[in-house]
Amino acid sequence: MNTKRWSSTQILSLGFAMLILIGGLLLSLPIASRSGSGIPFLKALFTSTSATCVTGLVVYDTWTQFSYFGQAVILLLIQIGGLGFMAAAILFSLAVGRRISLRERSLLAEAVSSMQVGGVVRLVRRMLIGTALFEGIGSLLLSIRFVPMFGLGQGLWFSVFHSVSAFCNAGFDLMGARSPFSSLTSFYDDPLVILTIAVLIMAGGIGFVVWNDLIESRFQFKNLHLHTRVVLFSTMALLLIGTAAFSSLESNGTMQSMNAGSRILPAFFQAVTPRTAGFNSLDIASLTDGSKFITMLLMFIGAAPGGTGGGIKVTTLAVMAASVLAELRAREDVNLFHFRLETEAIRRAFCGTAVYLTMTAGGILVLCGQGQPLIEAAFESLSAIGTVGLTMGITTTLPALSQIAIILLMYAGRVGSLTVFMAVARSNHIGKLKNPVGKIIVG
C-alpha cells in the first residue's frame, strides 16, 4: 500500500477511523467495565466514536458502566480526538527529537486548519501549551467544588476529566456518580462550575488558529486576520442572541421558577453548549419546542474551524450570509469586514453545507425508518454530525442500524463532511476542454 500517493484528506480520515477502531476494541474488554464483563462491540465502537469525535452521545452512563480503566481510555480518546491525531503524532515526534518532514507539516496544517504550512510546527507547540494551560487551570477551578464533594482522589479525577472533556468540546461527564445521565443539571445555578465549563468550551471551540493570531497580534483588533475577526464576531453574536432567546423561551418552561436575573446563567450555558459541547444544565427533553429549535440551529452552526467543535462552522455561516447579502444587493464582490472573499471560499462554504445537510437528512431518514419520531430523529442526527452530544434520551434504546447511522454521522462531523466526501471521491483532473454553456432557470 503506497500511502505517499494518498491525499491529506484520505490520511486524516483513515487515521481517525483507526483510532476509533482501537478505542472500540479497548472499551469492549472486560477490564473496561465495572461489572468485569465486556460490552457488545457495536456499543463499544459507538462510545469510542463519540469520544474520538468529541461528541458526547452515549449508550451507557460513563460513570456507572465503565471502570477507571475504561474512563481513562475515553479521556485519552477525547484528548487525541480534540487535538487531532496528527497533532498528537507530532507531539510524540517532538518529544523524541525527530525532524518533521515537509509532508508531515502539510498534513498537520490540514489537520489544524492552518492557512499556511510555514510556522505550523510553532503553531502546534503553542496549541499544546495552550491546551495544557487551559485544562490545568480548569481542573484547579473545578477541584474547588469537586474535591469537597467527592473526596480528594475522586474529586481530582472528576476535575481533570471534566476539564479535558469541556475544552475538547466532548460533553462526556462522570455525574452518574450522583444520578445517571444527569450531566450538569444539579449545578445549573453554580457559577463556579457552569462558568468554568463554559469558558473551557468557548476556548476550545474558537480554534487554535484564532488563539495564535490573537497572541501574534497582541490582542489588537486592527492587526487580526479576517478569519479571527469573523470567528470572534460571529461567536459573540450567537452567544448574545442564544442567551436572550433561551431566557425568553424558557421563562414559562424549565426556568419558570426563576426570576429574570437567575435565568441568565442557565440561559447563557444553554447558548454555549450546543456549539458543540454536549453538557447540559437543563433537561433537554423538557425544553419548549422553541428552545429545541434554537438548540438545533446552534448545533447546525457549530464552532470555528481548527477548534475542537463541529457543525458547519461559524465562518461558513458568515461566508454564506455575506454571499446572500451581496446577491440581494446586486453586487459582484462578496465582502466581509472590508475584505473581498475568494470564489473558492464561497464555493466550499455552500458545497460543504450541502453535503452536511445531505448526510443529516440520511441520518434522519434511517432513524425515522426505525420508529423514531421526526423531532427526536432530527435532534439526534444534528447532535451527532455537529459532534454536540446533546440528546433527547433516545440513544440508549436505538436499534443497531440507527446506532451505525449515528456512528457515521459523528465520524463525518469530526473529520468534516466535505473532507469525508473528498476522501472517498475520485480525483478528477481538470482538462483544457470545457463543455458548452447551458442556461437554466433558478428560483
Tab-separated table of C-alpha atoms in Angstrom:
chain	number	residue	atom	x	y	z
A	1	MET	CA	0.000	0.000	0.000
A	2	ASN	CA	1.628	3.233	-1.189
A	3	THR	CA	0.416	5.902	1.233
A	4	LYS	CA	2.612	8.533	-0.406
A	5	ARG	CA	0.015	8.806	-3.181
A	6	TRP	CA	-2.788	9.391	-0.704
A	7	SER	CA	-4.218	12.869	-0.262
A	8	SER	CA	-4.137	14.580	3.119
A	9	THR	CA	-7.914	14.165	3.462
A	10	GLN	CA	-7.616	10.402	2.945
A	11	ILE	CA	-4.816	10.087	5.510
A	12	LEU	CA	-6.677	12.153	8.112
A	13	SER	CA	-9.901	10.227	7.545
A	14	LEU	CA	-8.152	6.860	7.838
A	15	GLY	CA	-6.231	7.978	10.921
A	16	PHE	CA	-9.404	8.864	12.791
A	17	ALA	CA	-11.022	5.607	11.693
A	18	MET	CA	-8.097	3.550	13.016
A	19	LEU	CA	-8.129	5.441	16.312
A	20	ILE	CA	-11.869	4.778	16.691
A	21	LEU	CA	-11.394	1.068	15.976
A	22	ILE	CA	-8.592	0.726	18.555
A	23	GLY	CA	-10.692	2.584	21.113
A	24	GLY	CA	-13.670	0.328	20.423
A	25	LEU	CA	-11.549	-2.784	20.976
A	26	LEU	CA	-10.192	-1.443	24.286
A	27	LEU	CA	-13.618	-0.422	25.581
A	28	SER	CA	-15.064	-3.838	24.759
A	29	LEU	CA	-12.531	-5.537	27.059
A	30	PRO	CA	-13.839	-6.859	30.404
A	31	ILE	CA	-11.365	-4.640	32.290
A	32	ALA	CA	-13.043	-1.535	30.847
A	33	SER	CA	-16.370	-2.234	32.584
A	34	ARG	CA	-17.200	-2.101	36.281
A	35	SER	CA	-19.020	-5.430	36.066
A	36	GLY	CA	-15.909	-7.194	34.733
A	37	SER	CA	-17.751	-8.434	31.643
A	38	GLY	CA	-17.220	-6.833	28.268
A	39	ILE	CA	-19.885	-4.834	26.445
A	40	PRO	CA	-21.023	-5.592	22.864
A	41	PHE	CA	-18.519	-4.368	20.284
A	42	LEU	CA	-21.040	-2.165	18.458
A	43	LYS	CA	-21.783	-0.246	21.657
A	44	ALA	CA	-18.056	-0.040	22.435
A	45	LEU	CA	-17.493	1.299	18.910
A	46	PHE	CA	-20.309	3.822	19.430
A	47	THR	CA	-18.672	5.057	22.648
A	48	SER	CA	-15.227	5.166	21.036
A	49	THR	CA	-16.560	7.132	18.060
A	50	SER	CA	-18.340	9.560	20.360
A	51	ALA	CA	-15.162	10.112	22.402
A	52	THR	CA	-12.739	10.356	19.471
A	53	CYS	CA	-15.090	12.646	17.564
A	54	VAL	CA	-15.600	14.667	20.787
A	55	THR	CA	-19.363	14.291	20.590
A	56	GLY	CA	-20.712	13.037	23.913
A	57	LEU	CA	-23.613	10.872	22.771
A	58	VAL	CA	-23.625	7.727	24.905
A	59	VAL	CA	-25.365	4.369	25.076
A	60	TYR	CA	-24.183	3.870	28.681
A	61	ASP	CA	-23.760	6.257	31.572
A	62	THR	CA	-19.987	6.745	31.654
A	63	TRP	CA	-19.564	6.555	35.437
A	64	THR	CA	-21.859	3.627	36.196
A	65	GLN	CA	-20.769	1.459	33.252
A	66	PHE	CA	-17.022	1.994	32.829
A	67	SER	CA	-14.195	1.255	35.251
A	68	TYR	CA	-11.371	3.705	35.839
A	69	PHE	CA	-9.511	1.960	33.005
A	70	GLY	CA	-12.463	2.476	30.677
A	71	GLN	CA	-12.816	6.105	31.765
A	72	ALA	CA	-9.087	6.647	31.158
A	73	VAL	CA	-9.417	5.188	27.640
A	74	ILE	CA	-12.356	7.517	26.956
A	75	LEU	CA	-10.402	10.515	28.272
A	76	LEU	CA	-7.380	9.645	26.107
A	77	LEU	CA	-9.601	9.315	23.039
A	78	ILE	CA	-11.184	12.683	23.840
A	79	GLN	CA	-7.785	14.361	24.181
A	80	ILE	CA	-6.371	12.887	20.973
A	81	GLY	CA	-9.615	13.491	19.093
A	82	GLY	CA	-9.844	17.075	20.322
A	83	LEU	CA	-6.275	17.962	19.374
A	84	GLY	CA	-6.312	15.853	16.220
A	85	PHE	CA	-4.328	12.646	15.911
A	86	MET	CA	-1.767	14.343	13.656
A	87	ALA	CA	-1.040	16.915	16.357
A	88	ALA	CA	-0.647	14.086	18.872
A	89	ALA	CA	1.738	12.297	16.495
A	90	ILE	CA	3.786	15.468	16.036
A	91	LEU	CA	3.914	15.899	19.810
A	92	PHE	CA	5.491	12.436	20.087
A	93	SER	CA	7.950	13.264	17.292
A	94	LEU	CA	8.974	16.493	19.012
A	95	ALA	CA	9.383	14.661	22.312
A	96	VAL	CA	11.856	12.163	20.834
A	97	GLY	CA	13.650	14.860	18.835
A	98	ARG	CA	12.696	13.596	15.375
A	99	ARG	CA	12.724	16.085	12.491
A	100	ILE	CA	9.296	16.875	10.998
A	101	SER	CA	9.180	16.341	7.223
A	102	LEU	CA	7.540	18.736	4.760
A	103	ARG	CA	4.783	16.205	4.022
A	104	GLU	CA	4.070	15.864	7.743
A	105	ARG	CA	3.909	19.641	8.040
A	106	SER	CA	1.412	19.739	5.189
A	107	LEU	CA	-0.749	17.079	6.861
A	108	LEU	CA	-0.507	18.946	10.141
A	109	ALA	CA	-1.615	22.211	8.515
A	110	GLU	CA	-4.650	20.383	7.107
A	111	ALA	CA	-5.417	18.805	10.485
A	112	VAL	CA	-5.409	22.077	12.456
A	113	SER	CA	-6.939	24.168	9.622
A	114	SER	CA	-3.853	26.364	9.365
A	115	MET	CA	-3.862	28.779	6.429
A	116	GLN	CA	-0.196	28.096	5.648
A	117	VAL	CA	2.384	25.353	6.104
A	118	GLY	CA	5.081	27.730	7.281
A	119	GLY	CA	5.122	28.064	11.051
A	120	VAL	CA	2.704	25.177	11.568
A	121	VAL	CA	5.041	23.343	13.973
A	122	ARG	CA	5.331	26.508	16.077
A	123	LEU	CA	1.528	26.735	15.987
A	124	VAL	CA	1.233	23.165	17.271
A	125	ARG	CA	3.695	23.869	20.092
A	126	ARG	CA	1.573	26.812	21.157
A	127	MET	CA	-1.550	24.716	20.747
A	128	LEU	CA	-0.208	22.024	23.075
A	129	ILE	CA	0.998	24.559	25.653
A	130	GLY	CA	-2.325	26.398	25.490
A	131	THR	CA	-4.267	23.160	25.857
A	132	ALA	CA	-2.276	22.172	28.944
A	133	LEU	CA	-2.729	25.666	30.385
A	134	PHE	CA	-6.488	25.852	29.869
A	135	GLU	CA	-7.120	22.295	31.028
A	136	GLY	CA	-4.832	22.730	34.032
A	137	ILE	CA	-6.489	25.950	35.209
A	138	GLY	CA	-9.911	24.427	34.557
A	139	SER	CA	-9.012	21.387	36.656
A	140	LEU	CA	-7.854	23.573	39.548
A	141	LEU	CA	-11.053	25.642	39.499
A	142	LEU	CA	-13.310	22.593	39.302
A	143	SER	CA	-11.395	20.893	42.121
A	144	ILE	CA	-12.574	23.685	44.437
A	145	ARG	CA	-16.068	22.264	44.075
A	146	PHE	CA	-15.458	18.588	43.321
A	147	VAL	CA	-12.809	17.693	45.959
A	148	PRO	CA	-15.019	18.650	48.943
A	149	MET	CA	-17.949	16.917	47.235
A	150	PHE	CA	-16.311	13.620	46.157
A	151	GLY	CA	-13.124	13.377	48.216
A	152	LEU	CA	-9.503	14.101	47.236
A	153	GLY	CA	-8.740	11.286	44.775
A	154	GLN	CA	-12.116	11.058	43.073
A	155	GLY	CA	-12.565	14.829	43.179
A	156	LEU	CA	-9.276	15.433	41.362
A	157	TRP	CA	-10.130	12.773	38.779
A	158	PHE	CA	-13.537	14.376	38.207
A	159	SER	CA	-11.897	17.801	37.870
A	160	VAL	CA	-9.368	16.628	35.255
A	161	PHE	CA	-11.917	14.549	33.339
A	162	HIS	CA	-14.484	17.355	33.060
A	163	SER	CA	-11.867	19.996	32.268
A	164	VAL	CA	-10.459	17.955	29.360
A	165	SER	CA	-13.955	16.988	28.201
A	166	ALA	CA	-15.073	20.634	28.244
A	167	PHE	CA	-12.020	22.091	26.473
A	168	CYS	CA	-12.236	19.400	23.806
A	169	ASN	CA	-15.981	20.075	23.479
A	170	ALA	CA	-16.664	16.393	24.158
A	171	GLY	CA	-19.552	16.529	26.630
A	172	PHE	CA	-18.674	13.287	28.452
A	173	ASP	CA	-19.313	13.533	32.189
A	174	LEU	CA	-18.996	11.419	35.326
A	175	MET	CA	-22.004	12.847	37.131
A	176	GLY	CA	-23.605	9.432	37.056
A	177	ALA	CA	-21.953	9.214	40.486
A	178	ARG	CA	-24.833	11.423	41.643
A	179	SER	CA	-27.550	10.468	39.151
A	180	PRO	CA	-27.128	8.537	35.850
A	181	PHE	CA	-27.317	10.639	32.666
A	182	SER	CA	-27.743	13.833	34.718
A	183	SER	CA	-24.821	15.792	33.178
A	184	LEU	CA	-24.564	19.172	34.963
A	185	THR	CA	-28.253	19.621	35.809
A	186	SER	CA	-27.506	19.651	39.548
A	187	PHE	CA	-25.073	22.561	39.026
A	188	TYR	CA	-27.367	24.780	36.917
A	189	ASP	CA	-27.105	27.669	39.449
A	190	ASP	CA	-23.443	27.131	40.417
A	191	PRO	CA	-21.361	29.941	38.814
A	192	LEU	CA	-18.018	28.260	39.544
A	193	VAL	CA	-18.835	25.029	37.713
A	194	ILE	CA	-21.006	26.493	34.948
A	195	LEU	CA	-18.738	29.421	34.053
A	196	THR	CA	-15.559	27.313	34.222
A	197	ILE	CA	-17.035	24.694	31.901
A	198	ALA	CA	-18.450	27.416	29.596
A	199	VAL	CA	-15.114	29.243	29.276
A	200	LEU	CA	-13.315	25.974	28.531
A	201	ILE	CA	-15.902	25.133	25.851
A	202	MET	CA	-15.512	28.536	24.182
A	203	ALA	CA	-11.702	28.467	24.447
A	204	GLY	CA	-11.524	25.125	22.665
A	205	GLY	CA	-14.276	25.953	20.208
A	206	ILE	CA	-12.917	29.155	18.655
A	207	GLY	CA	-9.920	27.302	17.232
A	208	PHE	CA	-6.172	27.220	17.762
A	209	VAL	CA	-5.533	29.385	14.696
A	210	VAL	CA	-7.553	32.162	16.323
A	211	TRP	CA	-5.612	31.936	19.579
A	212	ASN	CA	-2.329	32.001	17.663
A	213	ASP	CA	-3.432	35.107	15.760
A	214	LEU	CA	-4.531	36.814	18.989
A	215	ILE	CA	-1.101	36.151	20.505
A	216	GLU	CA	0.846	37.359	17.457
A	217	SER	CA	-1.319	40.487	17.104
A	218	ARG	CA	-1.015	41.179	20.847
A	219	PHE	CA	-4.823	41.184	21.094
A	220	GLN	CA	-5.151	44.314	18.942
A	221	PHE	CA	-8.253	44.062	16.739
A	222	LYS	CA	-6.807	46.123	13.881
A	223	ASN	CA	-3.982	43.606	13.428
A	224	LEU	CA	-6.162	40.499	13.388
A	225	HIS	CA	-6.664	38.359	10.287
A	226	LEU	CA	-10.093	38.311	8.677
A	227	HIS	CA	-10.645	34.737	9.864
A	228	THR	CA	-10.136	35.720	13.508
A	229	ARG	CA	-12.420	38.756	13.211
A	230	VAL	CA	-15.219	36.687	11.707
A	231	VAL	CA	-14.890	33.940	14.336
A	232	LEU	CA	-14.902	36.351	17.290
A	233	PHE	CA	-17.749	38.496	15.972
A	234	SER	CA	-19.911	35.509	14.990
A	235	THR	CA	-19.287	33.720	18.288
A	236	MET	CA	-20.212	36.775	20.346
A	237	ALA	CA	-23.346	37.421	18.290
A	238	LEU	CA	-24.556	33.835	18.607
A	239	LEU	CA	-23.931	33.799	22.363
A	240	LEU	CA	-25.866	37.020	22.945
A	241	ILE	CA	-28.762	36.011	20.694
A	242	GLY	CA	-28.860	32.486	22.129
A	243	THR	CA	-28.828	33.676	25.748
A	244	ALA	CA	-31.658	36.136	25.122
A	245	ALA	CA	-33.675	33.543	23.200
A	246	PHE	CA	-33.376	30.786	25.833
A	247	SER	CA	-34.095	33.185	28.689
A	248	SER	CA	-37.281	34.323	26.964
A	249	LEU	CA	-38.472	30.960	25.614
A	250	GLU	CA	-37.927	29.112	28.901
A	251	SER	CA	-39.468	31.776	31.152
A	252	ASN	CA	-42.649	29.700	31.172
A	253	GLY	CA	-40.839	26.374	30.791
A	254	THR	CA	-37.867	24.882	32.622
A	255	MET	CA	-36.965	28.308	34.118
A	256	GLN	CA	-40.442	29.378	35.207
A	257	SER	CA	-39.480	29.204	38.889
A	258	MET	CA	-36.539	31.603	38.335
A	259	ASN	CA	-36.587	35.390	38.191
A	260	ALA	CA	-35.098	37.310	35.270
A	261	GLY	CA	-31.673	37.618	36.907
A	262	SER	CA	-31.297	33.962	37.875
A	263	ARG	CA	-32.249	32.852	34.338
A	264	ILE	CA	-29.154	34.452	32.810
A	265	LEU	CA	-26.634	31.791	33.927
A	266	PRO	CA	-28.537	28.683	32.710
A	267	ALA	CA	-29.647	30.527	29.550
A	268	PHE	CA	-26.045	31.521	28.820
A	269	PHE	CA	-24.819	27.964	29.341
A	270	GLN	CA	-27.597	26.640	27.114
A	271	ALA	CA	-26.384	29.048	24.402
A	272	VAL	CA	-22.771	27.873	24.812
A	273	THR	CA	-23.138	24.107	24.971
A	274	PRO	CA	-24.840	23.386	21.609
A	275	ARG	CA	-21.688	24.772	19.912
A	276	THR	CA	-20.637	21.939	20.315
A	277	ALA	CA	-20.011	20.644	23.814
A	278	GLY	CA	-22.845	18.367	24.863
A	279	PHE	CA	-23.030	19.261	28.543
A	280	ASN	CA	-26.442	20.375	29.737
A	281	SER	CA	-27.591	22.129	32.883
A	282	LEU	CA	-31.264	21.872	31.868
A	283	ASP	CA	-33.247	18.761	30.962
A	284	ILE	CA	-33.171	18.788	27.149
A	285	ALA	CA	-36.332	16.710	26.756
A	286	SER	CA	-38.230	19.231	28.933
A	287	LEU	CA	-37.279	22.286	26.857
A	288	THR	CA	-40.014	24.139	24.986
A	289	ASP	CA	-40.313	23.469	21.262
A	290	GLY	CA	-38.889	26.925	20.552
A	291	SER	CA	-35.800	26.201	22.645
A	292	LYS	CA	-35.335	22.831	20.957
A	293	PHE	CA	-35.448	24.586	17.573
A	294	ILE	CA	-32.868	27.186	18.662
A	295	THR	CA	-30.697	24.373	20.035
A	296	MET	CA	-30.833	22.541	16.709
A	297	LEU	CA	-29.882	25.734	14.851
A	298	LEU	CA	-26.871	26.257	17.124
A	299	MET	CA	-25.858	22.605	16.724
A	300	PHE	CA	-26.106	23.025	12.964
A	301	ILE	CA	-23.843	26.112	13.010
A	302	GLY	CA	-21.286	24.758	15.468
A	303	ALA	CA	-17.897	26.190	16.427
A	304	ALA	CA	-14.897	27.508	14.458
A	305	PRO	CA	-12.566	25.690	12.020
A	306	GLY	CA	-9.451	24.252	13.606
A	307	GLY	CA	-11.087	24.078	17.024
A	308	THR	CA	-12.422	21.136	18.971
A	309	GLY	CA	-16.062	21.629	17.913
A	310	GLY	CA	-18.127	20.579	14.900
A	311	GLY	CA	-21.028	21.937	12.858
A	312	ILE	CA	-20.821	23.704	9.529
A	313	LYS	CA	-18.653	26.299	11.377
A	314	VAL	CA	-19.342	29.963	12.104
A	315	THR	CA	-17.079	31.079	9.247
A	316	THR	CA	-19.135	29.043	6.770
A	317	LEU	CA	-22.306	30.726	8.040
A	318	ALA	CA	-20.684	34.153	7.728
A	319	VAL	CA	-19.495	33.474	4.164
A	320	MET	CA	-22.931	32.248	3.059
A	321	ALA	CA	-24.694	35.173	4.745
A	322	ALA	CA	-22.337	37.649	3.055
A	323	SER	CA	-22.889	35.922	-0.301
A	324	VAL	CA	-26.661	36.111	0.017
A	325	LEU	CA	-26.490	39.757	1.053
A	326	ALA	CA	-24.237	40.591	-1.904
A	327	GLU	CA	-26.652	38.844	-4.288
A	328	LEU	CA	-29.641	40.704	-2.859
A	329	ARG	CA	-27.799	43.985	-3.306
A	330	ALA	CA	-26.757	43.002	-6.856
A	331	ARG	CA	-23.071	43.339	-6.002
A	332	GLU	CA	-20.434	41.390	-7.884
A	333	ASP	CA	-17.991	41.052	-4.976
A	334	VAL	CA	-18.693	39.387	-1.642
A	335	ASN	CA	-17.151	41.361	1.221
A	336	LEU	CA	-16.591	40.810	4.937
A	337	PHE	CA	-15.005	43.444	7.193
A	338	HIS	CA	-13.905	45.355	4.075
A	339	PHE	CA	-12.150	42.286	2.634
A	340	ARG	CA	-13.221	40.663	-0.645
A	341	LEU	CA	-13.776	36.915	-0.366
A	342	GLU	CA	-12.293	34.439	-2.815
A	343	THR	CA	-14.644	32.471	-5.028
A	344	GLU	CA	-13.108	29.215	-3.777
A	345	ALA	CA	-14.079	30.035	-0.169
A	346	ILE	CA	-17.672	30.728	-1.218
A	347	ARG	CA	-17.904	27.513	-3.231
A	348	ARG	CA	-16.512	25.432	-0.351
A	349	ALA	CA	-18.945	27.027	2.094
A	350	PHE	CA	-22.018	26.181	0.034
A	351	CYS	CA	-20.705	22.772	-1.059
A	352	GLY	CA	-19.756	21.764	2.484
A	353	THR	CA	-23.147	22.813	3.807
A	354	ALA	CA	-24.950	20.903	1.049
A	355	VAL	CA	-23.018	17.706	1.866
A	356	TYR	CA	-23.618	18.288	5.589
A	357	LEU	CA	-27.377	18.646	5.070
A	358	THR	CA	-27.480	15.584	2.815
A	359	MET	CA	-25.762	13.413	5.420
A	360	THR	CA	-28.022	14.766	8.153
A	361	ALA	CA	-31.104	14.024	6.080
A	362	GLY	CA	-29.856	10.470	5.557
A	363	GLY	CA	-29.453	10.004	9.306
A	364	ILE	CA	-32.937	11.362	9.987
A	365	LEU	CA	-34.395	9.013	7.383
A	366	VAL	CA	-32.719	5.979	8.969
A	367	LEU	CA	-33.864	6.877	12.487
A	368	CYS	CA	-37.409	7.655	11.372
A	369	GLY	CA	-37.480	4.411	9.392
A	370	GLN	CA	-36.711	2.552	12.608
A	371	GLY	CA	-39.557	4.067	14.551
A	372	GLN	CA	-38.147	7.308	15.988
A	373	PRO	CA	-40.351	10.457	15.925
A	374	LEU	CA	-39.242	13.149	13.472
A	375	ILE	CA	-38.225	15.756	16.073
A	376	GLU	CA	-36.167	13.267	18.081
A	377	ALA	CA	-34.580	11.853	14.924
A	378	ALA	CA	-33.657	15.330	13.655
A	379	PHE	CA	-32.298	16.382	17.057
A	380	GLU	CA	-30.108	13.279	17.476
A	381	SER	CA	-28.833	13.434	13.877
A	382	LEU	CA	-27.871	17.113	14.166
A	383	SER	CA	-26.286	16.424	17.554
A	384	ALA	CA	-24.248	13.578	16.055
A	385	ILE	CA	-22.973	15.277	12.901
A	386	GLY	CA	-22.440	18.512	14.834
A	387	THR	CA	-20.387	16.490	17.395
A	388	VAL	CA	-22.516	18.088	20.103
A	389	GLY	CA	-23.699	15.220	22.279
A	390	LEU	CA	-26.978	16.705	23.484
A	391	THR	CA	-29.750	14.148	23.428
A	392	MET	CA	-33.470	13.837	23.992
A	393	GLY	CA	-32.844	10.476	25.637
A	394	ILE	CA	-33.214	8.023	22.764
A	395	THR	CA	-29.586	6.973	22.173
A	396	THR	CA	-29.675	4.233	24.817
A	397	THR	CA	-32.573	2.473	23.052
A	398	LEU	CA	-31.535	2.853	19.410
A	399	PRO	CA	-31.505	-0.364	17.334
A	400	ALA	CA	-28.276	-1.489	15.654
A	401	LEU	CA	-28.841	0.193	12.273
A	402	SER	CA	-29.644	3.514	13.925
A	403	GLN	CA	-26.500	3.228	16.055
A	404	ILE	CA	-24.433	2.673	12.914
A	405	ALA	CA	-26.052	5.714	11.302
A	406	ILE	CA	-25.192	7.866	14.335
A	407	ILE	CA	-21.625	6.499	14.345
A	408	LEU	CA	-21.166	7.524	10.696
A	409	LEU	CA	-22.635	10.971	11.367
A	410	MET	CA	-20.305	11.544	14.334
A	411	TYR	CA	-17.313	10.458	12.247
A	412	ALA	CA	-18.279	12.708	9.339
A	413	GLY	CA	-18.906	15.598	11.702
A	414	ARG	CA	-15.466	15.422	13.326
A	415	VAL	CA	-13.396	14.754	10.237
A	416	GLY	CA	-15.553	17.128	8.209
A	417	SER	CA	-18.414	16.153	5.929
A	418	LEU	CA	-16.710	17.685	2.893
A	419	THR	CA	-13.409	16.038	3.857
A	420	VAL	CA	-15.091	12.633	4.045
A	421	PHE	CA	-16.704	13.207	0.659
A	422	MET	CA	-13.384	14.256	-0.887
A	423	ALA	CA	-11.568	11.321	0.730
A	424	VAL	CA	-13.795	8.719	-0.924
A	425	ALA	CA	-14.400	10.549	-4.196
A	426	ARG	CA	-12.200	10.007	-7.207
A	427	SER	CA	-9.868	12.831	-8.119
A	428	ASN	CA	-10.800	14.437	-11.414
A	429	HIS	CA	-8.143	16.197	-13.426
A	430	ILE	CA	-9.344	19.417	-14.992
A	431	GLY	CA	-8.817	19.319	-18.733
A	432	LYS	CA	-8.428	22.181	-21.150
A	433	LEU	CA	-11.670	21.409	-22.955
A	434	LYS	CA	-14.875	22.710	-21.405
A	435	ASN	CA	-18.487	21.864	-22.091
A	436	PRO	CA	-20.662	24.478	-23.803
A	437	VAL	CA	-22.578	26.859	-21.556
A	438	GLY	CA	-26.180	25.901	-20.910
A	439	LYS	CA	-28.888	28.084	-19.420
A	440	ILE	CA	-31.184	27.037	-16.606
A	441	ILE	CA	-33.872	28.918	-14.726
A	442	VAL	CA	-33.167	29.142	-10.983
A	443	GLY	CA	-35.672	30.412	-8.424
